[in-house]
Amino acid sequence: MRNFLLILVGAFTSLSVFAQQRPSGGSFAGRAGGGNMNAGHLYGKIVDSKTNKGLDAATVQLIGSKFDTTTKKMKDAILGTVITQPNGDFSLENLPVFGKFKLRATAVSYKDYEAQVGFDIKMPQGGGSGNSGGADRMSQMMNMIDKDLGNIKMEESDANLGNVTVTTSAKQFFEMGVDRKIFNVDKNIVSSGQTATEVMKQIPSVNVDIDGNVTLRNAAPQLFVDGRPTTLTLDQIPADIIDKVELITNPSAKYDASSGGGGILNIVLKKNKKTGYNGGVRAGVDSRGKINLGGDFNYREGKLNFFVSGNYNQRKSKFTTDVDRYNFPFSTTPSSYIVQNINGVNNGEFAFLRGGFDYFIDNRNTLTITGSYVHGSFNNSQPQTVDSTVNSAYWSHSDLSSLSKMDFKNVGSQLSFKHNFAKSGHDITADLNYNSSNNSNLSNVYSNTFFPSGGNKSNYTQANNGSGYNRYLTIQSDYENPLTETSKLEAGVRGAIRNFRNDNFQYYNDTFNINASSRYKYTDQVYAAYATYSFKTGKKWSYQLGLRAESSSYNGTLIDGNHNKTQDTAFKVSYPVSLFPSAFITYKLNDKTDIQINASRKINRPNFFQLLPVVNLSDPQNATVGNPGLKPEFTQSYEVSYNNNYMKGANFLASAYMRYTSNIITNYLYRGPNPLPNVKPDSITFSTSVNANNSYTYGLELTNKMTLAKIWDMTLNVNLYNSIINLDTSTYKGLTGATNQRVSWFAKINNSFKLPKGFSIQLSGDYQAKTVLPQSSGGGGGGGGRGGGMFGGSNFATAQGYVNPRYGVDIAIKKDFTWKGGNSASITLSMNDIFRTEVYSTHSESSFLVQNSIRRRDPQVLRLNFSYRFGKFDASLFKRKNNKTDQSGGMDMMGGGS
C-alpha cells in the first residue's frame, strides 16, 4: 500500500506537468460564435433629484445602432421603450449584450436625461484565483448580463454602471476554490436513480461507510439542504433532484458553529427559473426489480415563477454480517465465544414532493415560498444464527428472526425575503425555515436456542414498539454591504429551536419490560449573531476577520421517570455565550495562484441518541444506551491551502489541516445487569458515549482536476492523515490504552469520457487504507444513511480498534439525444461495486471483549435510467436579484450563515 500511495502522489506531479504543456484551447470569442446575444437586462429607478421619490409614468428608451440595408450604413434605432411604474421602477429585457447604447428618460416638468450604457463584455481571465476559484468566476460571469442602473436622477447623470461578463459554456463536473468545492450532480451519471448517499461517494474529501454515514476530512459534517438545517437524512433525498453539493471544509464565523470539525455539506436542490414553461420526466429500474420515477415542472410568467418536482423510489437492500467475539470473564459470568451470522433484506419505498414559487415584487425585492413532503416505509428482515461456547465446556446454537417496520414522514417549509439596495452587492435577507418529521417503528425478535450437549430448549420473543417526532425551526436575517471597492461588511442573527420526542416500549415474551422501555423528550435552543469584515491591502493581500457568538440550552425529560417513578425526571444543560472567532488571510501570487491561511473555532453538541438514556436491545448481543450527561466538544481548526489554476479547466489544490478537539465524545463499553428477565447471561456488555479527553487530527489533502485529452476529464483526490485519541483511563476503566493513533489515507479518482454521437462514460473508484474506528458523531448533522449497527455487527469505537482496508469501483455509460427546439433525452446504464470488493471489516477490543466484524451491502447492482427534458434555455434569467442566491445555493443567506 505504501508503494501505491507513492505512485498516486507522483501522479499529481506528472499529470500537472503534462497538463501545463497542453495548449489552453479556444478563445471566448470562438465559443460565443462571434455573434450577438439578445440576453441582456437593464433595470433601475427614475427619481426626483431633490426628493429622491420615484417618478411615475416617465418614459425610458434604449437607443442602439442598427445596420441599414438600404444606405449600407449604421443608424440609430430604438431597442426598447417602457413606462416607469408608480414607484419609478423600469425594466428593459432581451437586449443585445455587445455594443454601446444610449439610455434616454423623459418626464413632464423634468429635464431630459441621456447617458451612455453598455455591458462591456470582457474575456474571462484564465483560471482566476481567490477564495472561491472557478465557482465565483462562474457566478460573476452569470451576473454580468444583468445590470442594475441604480437610482437615476433626472437632472444629473449618476448611473451606477458596472462591467459585465457572460459565458454560455457548460458547468464543469467539479469546481474548486480554496474555501469551497462544488460538485455538479447533473454531470454525475453513476448516481442516477439513487439517493444523496450514492452522490457523496463520488465527491473528493468525502468518505461514506457501509451504512451511508458521511465524514468530511474524517469528521462528521453538518448537513444542510438549500442552505438550511434539515431533519432529512441522505438516503431520504433522491439524487435526481439535486443540482449541486457544496463543501466548506473550514467555515468562517458567518456559518453555524455547530459544524464541529467536519465543516458544512450543503445540498442544493434543483429549481428552474426559465421564462415560459419547461420541465422533465424520468424513470428507472434496477436488477432487483425496483423502480424509480420522477418529474419536475416550471412555469414563469411576469412576476411569478412557479416550480414543482416529485420522486418515487423503491429500494431493496441486501446485506450480510459475520461477527466473532470473545467475552472475557466478569464477576460470576464465565468467558464465552460467540459467532454471529446475519443475512438481511430491507424492502421499502419513499416519495419526495417539493414545490413553491418566487414572487418578484419589483426589481429589487423578491419573496420566495417553498414546501416539501417526504414519506417512506421500510420493512427489514434479518434472520441470524448465534453459536456460543461458554468456558470451553458447552455450547449452544440460536436461531433468531428479526422483523421490523419503520415509517417516517417529513414536512418542510421555507419563507424567504430578499431586498437589493441600489448599490451592487448591498442586500438584506430574512428567512423562516420549519421542518417537522414523525417516525414509528415496530420490531420483533424470535429466538430459539438449542443445547446439543444437553439441557433444555430455550425460546423467547422480544418486541419493540417505538415512535417519535422531530421539530426544527430556524429564524434568521443576513446583511451584506460592500463599503468600498476593497472592503465588505457582513452581519446576521439566527435562532434555532429543536423539539424531540421518543417513546420506546419493549416487551419480553409478551410481557412489558419496564427496565428497557422509556419515554423521552427534549428541547434544544441555539441563538447566534455574527459579523465579518473583509478587506484588501494592495493587489496581493486580502483578509477576512469574523466573530460569532452562540448560546445554547438543553432541557430533557424522562416522562414518568422512565416508568420507574410517578413523576417526570428532568435533565437540564445550559451553555453560556461562547465566542467563535475566525480569520482568513489570502496572498495572491499571480492571476492563477494564491495561498490561504485560515483558523476557526467550532462546537459539536451531542446528538439525540447519544443523550437518550434508553437501552436498545434490538440485537441482544449488542446493547446500546445513551448518556444524558454528555458535554459538547470544542474544536480548533487550522488550514493552509495552495490553489493553482494552471490552465483552462484545470486546478491543483493542496491543503494541510489540523484539528484539536477537547471533551471528545467517544464510545465506552461497560458490563451491567441483563435487563431481560431470566435470560442468560446475567450480565452483558453495554456501549454508551462519554466525554473522554482530547484528540488531534492532522493531514494533507491533494486534489487535481484536469483535462487529459479532448474527451477525458479526471479528478484525483488523496487525503493523508493521522488521528491521535487521548483517553482518560483513570475515569473510565473500560477504555484500554491511554493513546490510540494510526496514520492512514484514502484516495478517490473520477474519470469522465465524452465520446462521439452523444455517448459518455464515467468511471470512479475509491480506496480507504487501514484506519482507526471512527469516533461518535455529535449533533453536527452527520447525515447518516441507514442506521447500521441497530441490529447486528455493531462497531465499538473504543480506544482500541481499526477498520481494515477497502476499495470499490463504479461505472456508468450514458447516451444523450437532442432535438430541435431544445428538447433532450438520455439513457443511463450504471453498476456500483463492479468487482464486488466493498467489504467493511473491523476489529475492536476493550477490557471486556475482542470482536471482529465483516459486513457487505448491495454489491453489483445494475441500474437503467431514462430522462426526458423539454423547454428552452433563456439566458436573460440570470438576474442579480435572484442569481446570487441560486449560484451559491443560498449560502449567502443560509441557516449556517447566521
mmCIF file of N, CA and C in Angstrom, residues 356-420:
data_model
loop_
_atom_site.group_PDB
_atom_site.id
_atom_site.type_symbol
_atom_site.label_atom_id
_atom_site.label_comp_id
_atom_site.label_asym_id
_atom_site.label_seq_id
_atom_site.Cartn_x
_atom_site.Cartn_y
_atom_site.Cartn_z
ATOM 1 N N GLY A 356 -43.069 25.296 -4.909
ATOM 2 C CA GLY A 356 -43.052 26.645 -4.375
ATOM 3 C C GLY A 356 -43.107 27.672 -5.481
ATOM 4 N N PHE A 357 -42.923 28.919 -5.099
ATOM 5 C CA PHE A 357 -42.935 29.982 -6.102
ATOM 6 C C PHE A 357 -42.066 31.147 -5.631
ATOM 7 N N ASP A 358 -41.569 31.897 -6.621
ATOM 8 C CA ASP A 358 -40.882 33.168 -6.395
ATOM 9 C C ASP A 358 -41.807 34.278 -6.873
ATOM 10 N N TYR A 359 -41.956 35.309 -6.056
ATOM 11 C CA TYR A 359 -42.744 36.476 -6.449
ATOM 12 C C TYR A 359 -41.811 37.670 -6.525
ATOM 13 N N PHE A 360 -41.610 38.182 -7.740
ATOM 14 C CA PHE A 360 -40.723 39.313 -7.952
ATOM 15 C C PHE A 360 -41.533 40.597 -7.747
ATOM 16 N N ILE A 361 -41.504 41.097 -6.517
ATOM 17 C CA ILE A 361 -42.326 42.248 -6.159
ATOM 18 C C ILE A 361 -41.989 43.432 -7.044
ATOM 19 N N ASP A 362 -40.717 43.705 -7.203
ATOM 20 C CA ASP A 362 -40.212 44.711 -8.127
ATOM 21 C C ASP A 362 -38.776 44.348 -8.449
ATOM 22 N N ASN A 363 -38.036 45.276 -9.024
ATOM 23 C CA ASN A 363 -36.678 44.966 -9.456
ATOM 24 C C ASN A 363 -35.756 44.570 -8.321
ATOM 25 N N ARG A 364 -36.056 44.989 -7.096
ATOM 26 C CA ARG A 364 -35.108 44.792 -6.009
ATOM 27 C C ARG A 364 -35.666 43.996 -4.837
ATOM 28 N N ASN A 365 -36.868 43.499 -4.941
ATOM 29 C CA ASN A 365 -37.474 42.760 -3.834
ATOM 30 C C ASN A 365 -38.071 41.457 -4.346
ATOM 31 N N THR A 366 -37.707 40.360 -3.673
ATOM 32 C CA THR A 366 -38.181 39.032 -4.079
ATOM 33 C C THR A 366 -38.670 38.266 -2.859
ATOM 34 N N LEU A 367 -39.826 37.648 -2.991
ATOM 35 C CA LEU A 367 -40.406 36.812 -1.947
ATOM 36 C C LEU A 367 -40.460 35.383 -2.472
ATOM 37 N N THR A 368 -39.969 34.421 -1.670
ATOM 38 C CA THR A 368 -39.948 33.009 -2.071
ATOM 39 C C THR A 368 -40.615 32.155 -0.997
ATOM 40 N N ILE A 369 -41.516 31.281 -1.421
ATOM 41 C CA ILE A 369 -42.162 30.321 -0.522
ATOM 42 C C ILE A 369 -41.930 28.924 -1.088
ATOM 43 N N THR A 370 -41.411 28.018 -0.261
ATOM 44 C CA THR A 370 -41.101 26.658 -0.689
ATOM 45 C C THR A 370 -41.634 25.663 0.329
ATOM 46 N N GLY A 371 -42.132 24.547 -0.144
ATOM 47 C CA GLY A 371 -42.597 23.481 0.742
ATOM 48 C C GLY A 371 -42.165 22.121 0.223
ATOM 49 N N SER A 372 -42.023 21.145 1.129
ATOM 50 C CA SER A 372 -41.641 19.791 0.735
ATOM 51 C C SER A 372 -42.344 18.769 1.620
ATOM 52 N N TYR A 373 -42.529 17.573 1.056
ATOM 53 C CA TYR A 373 -43.162 16.477 1.792
ATOM 54 C C TYR A 373 -42.468 15.175 1.410
ATOM 55 N N VAL A 374 -42.051 14.413 2.416
ATOM 56 C CA VAL A 374 -41.381 13.132 2.203
ATOM 57 C C VAL A 374 -42.077 12.073 3.047
ATOM 58 N N HIS A 375 -42.355 10.919 2.437
ATOM 59 C CA HIS A 375 -42.980 9.819 3.178
ATOM 60 C C HIS A 375 -42.317 8.529 2.748
ATOM 61 N N GLY A 376 -41.893 7.732 3.726
ATOM 62 C CA GLY A 376 -41.243 6.471 3.417
ATOM 63 C C GLY A 376 -41.660 5.369 4.365
ATOM 64 N N SER A 377 -41.574 4.139 3.874
ATOM 65 C CA SER A 377 -41.905 2.969 4.679
ATOM 66 C C SER A 377 -40.949 1.845 4.304
ATOM 67 N N PHE A 378 -40.346 1.180 5.315
ATOM 68 C CA PHE A 378 -39.350 0.146 5.068
ATOM 69 C C PHE A 378 -39.596 -1.051 5.974
ATOM 70 N N ASN A 379 -39.424 -2.244 5.399
ATOM 71 C CA ASN A 379 -39.541 -3.493 6.145
ATOM 72 C C ASN A 379 -38.182 -4.190 6.143
ATOM 73 N N ASN A 380 -37.720 -4.551 7.320
ATOM 74 C CA ASN A 380 -36.392 -5.134 7.474
ATOM 75 C C ASN A 380 -36.512 -6.549 8.021
ATOM 76 N N SER A 381 -35.897 -7.509 7.317
ATOM 77 C CA SER A 381 -35.877 -8.900 7.763
ATOM 78 C C SER A 381 -34.431 -9.325 7.967
ATOM 79 N N GLN A 382 -34.110 -9.804 9.183
ATOM 80 C CA GLN A 382 -32.734 -10.170 9.487
ATOM 81 C C GLN A 382 -32.672 -11.527 10.189
ATOM 82 N N PRO A 383 -32.764 -12.615 9.451
ATOM 83 C CA PRO A 383 -32.528 -13.926 10.085
ATOM 84 C C PRO A 383 -31.049 -14.051 10.451
ATOM 85 N N GLN A 384 -30.785 -14.590 11.610
ATOM 86 C CA GLN A 384 -29.401 -14.719 12.055
ATOM 87 C C GLN A 384 -29.238 -15.957 12.932
ATOM 88 N N THR A 385 -28.003 -16.410 12.970
ATOM 89 C CA THR A 385 -27.654 -17.532 13.836
ATOM 90 C C THR A 385 -26.562 -17.088 14.796
ATOM 91 N N VAL A 386 -26.620 -17.633 16.004
ATOM 92 C CA VAL A 386 -25.622 -17.315 17.026
ATOM 93 C C VAL A 386 -25.162 -18.628 17.659
ATOM 94 N N ASP A 387 -23.872 -18.902 17.565
ATOM 95 C CA ASP A 387 -23.267 -20.069 18.207
ATOM 96 C C ASP A 387 -22.386 -19.599 19.348
ATOM 97 N N SER A 388 -22.624 -20.135 20.539
ATOM 98 C CA SER A 388 -21.915 -19.701 21.737
ATOM 99 C C SER A 388 -21.187 -20.866 22.394
ATOM 100 N N THR A 389 -19.966 -20.611 22.826
ATOM 101 C CA THR A 389 -19.185 -21.559 23.613
ATOM 102 C C THR A 389 -18.839 -20.889 24.941
ATOM 103 N N VAL A 390 -19.207 -21.538 26.038
ATOM 104 C CA VAL A 390 -19.003 -20.963 27.374
ATOM 105 C C VAL A 390 -17.981 -21.797 28.134
ATOM 106 N N ASN A 391 -16.914 -21.120 28.589
ATOM 107 C CA ASN A 391 -15.851 -21.789 29.364
ATOM 108 C C ASN A 391 -15.282 -23.000 28.646
ATOM 109 N N SER A 392 -15.370 -22.991 27.340
ATOM 110 C CA SER A 392 -14.871 -24.102 26.507
ATOM 111 C C SER A 392 -15.475 -25.444 26.902
ATOM 112 N N ALA A 393 -16.607 -25.405 27.621
ATOM 113 C CA ALA A 393 -17.179 -26.640 28.151
ATOM 114 C C ALA A 393 -18.430 -27.062 27.391
ATOM 115 N N TYR A 394 -19.310 -26.133 27.112
ATOM 116 C CA TYR A 394 -20.520 -26.493 26.389
ATOM 117 C C TYR A 394 -20.873 -25.345 25.452
ATOM 118 N N TRP A 395 -21.718 -25.645 24.514
ATOM 119 C CA TRP A 395 -22.072 -24.615 23.544
ATOM 120 C C TRP A 395 -23.544 -24.699 23.228
ATOM 121 N N SER A 396 -24.030 -23.605 22.644
ATOM 122 C CA SER A 396 -25.439 -23.513 22.268
ATOM 123 C C SER A 396 -25.552 -22.949 20.857
ATOM 124 N N HIS A 397 -26.683 -23.246 20.246
ATOM 125 C CA HIS A 397 -26.974 -22.719 18.911
ATOM 126 C C HIS A 397 -28.327 -22.013 18.958
ATOM 127 N N SER A 398 -28.352 -20.771 18.474
ATOM 128 C CA SER A 398 -29.590 -19.992 18.486
ATOM 129 C C SER A 398 -29.955 -19.567 17.066
ATOM 130 N N ASP A 399 -31.226 -19.697 16.749
ATOM 131 C CA ASP A 399 -31.770 -19.155 15.506
ATOM 132 C C ASP A 399 -32.664 -17.975 15.862
ATOM 133 N N LEU A 400 -32.304 -16.821 15.340
ATOM 134 C CA LEU A 400 -33.064 -15.616 15.619
ATOM 135 C C LEU A 400 -33.656 -15.078 14.325
ATOM 136 N N SER A 401 -34.877 -14.633 14.408
ATOM 137 C CA SER A 401 -35.538 -13.982 13.280
ATOM 138 C C SER A 401 -35.964 -12.593 13.733
ATOM 139 N N SER A 402 -35.390 -11.581 13.106
ATOM 140 C CA SER A 402 -35.690 -10.196 13.460
ATOM 141 C C SER A 402 -36.473 -9.552 12.331
ATOM 142 N N LEU A 403 -37.682 -9.113 12.626
ATOM 143 C CA LEU A 403 -38.553 -8.455 11.652
ATOM 144 C C LEU A 403 -38.894 -7.068 12.179
ATOM 145 N N SER A 404 -38.723 -6.070 11.329
ATOM 146 C CA SER A 404 -39.017 -4.710 11.772
ATOM 147 C C SER A 404 -39.658 -3.912 10.649
ATOM 148 N N LYS A 405 -40.416 -2.900 11.035
ATOM 149 C CA LYS A 405 -41.065 -2.000 10.089
ATOM 150 C C LYS A 405 -40.877 -0.574 10.583
ATOM 151 N N MET A 406 -40.456 0.288 9.660
ATOM 152 C CA MET A 406 -40.237 1.691 10.006
ATOM 153 C C MET A 406 -40.992 2.579 9.034
ATOM 154 N N ASP A 407 -41.641 3.609 9.565
ATOM 155 C CA ASP A 407 -42.397 4.546 8.749
ATOM 156 C C ASP A 407 -42.017 5.964 9.160
ATOM 157 N N PHE A 408 -41.794 6.840 8.186
ATOM 158 C CA PHE A 408 -41.440 8.219 8.526
ATOM 159 C C PHE A 408 -42.153 9.190 7.591
ATOM 160 N N LYS A 409 -42.403 10.388 8.098
ATOM 161 C CA LYS A 409 -42.964 11.490 7.327
ATOM 162 C C LYS A 409 -42.202 12.751 7.675
ATOM 163 N N ASN A 410 -41.923 13.556 6.653
ATOM 164 C CA ASN A 410 -41.197 14.801 6.865
ATOM 165 C C ASN A 410 -41.875 15.907 6.065
ATOM 166 N N VAL A 411 -42.180 17.003 6.742
ATOM 167 C CA VAL A 411 -42.779 18.168 6.094
ATOM 168 C C VAL A 411 -41.851 19.354 6.326
ATOM 169 N N GLY A 412 -41.501 20.040 5.261
ATOM 170 C CA GLY A 412 -40.631 21.200 5.357
ATOM 171 C C GLY A 412 -41.239 22.404 4.677
ATOM 172 N N SER A 413 -40.946 23.599 5.195
ATOM 173 C CA SER A 413 -41.443 24.830 4.596
ATOM 174 C C SER A 413 -40.417 25.935 4.798
ATOM 175 N N GLN A 414 -40.433 26.880 3.879
ATOM 176 C CA GLN A 414 -39.466 27.971 3.943
ATOM 177 C C GLN A 414 -40.071 29.239 3.365
ATOM 178 N N LEU A 415 -39.901 30.331 4.083
ATOM 179 C CA LEU A 415 -40.337 31.648 3.637
ATOM 180 C C LEU A 415 -39.120 32.558 3.620
ATOM 181 N N SER A 416 -38.824 33.153 2.457
ATOM 182 C CA SER A 416 -37.621 33.975 2.306
ATOM 183 C C SER A 416 -37.964 35.295 1.642
ATOM 184 N N PHE A 417 -37.314 36.345 2.109
ATOM 185 C CA PHE A 417 -37.452 37.666 1.501
ATOM 186 C C PHE A 417 -36.073 38.261 1.302
ATOM 187 N N LYS A 418 -35.859 38.843 0.129
ATOM 188 C CA LYS A 418 -34.574 39.469 -0.165
ATOM 189 C C LYS A 418 -34.788 40.846 -0.763
ATOM 190 N N HIS A 419 -34.047 41.832 -0.234
ATOM 191 C CA HIS A 419 -34.084 43.195 -0.765
ATOM 192 C C HIS A 419 -32.695 43.588 -1.216
ATOM 193 N N ASN A 420 -32.581 44.015 -2.471
ATOM 194 C CA ASN A 420 -31.337 44.542 -3.006
ATOM 195 C C ASN A 420 -31.383 46.065 -2.979
#
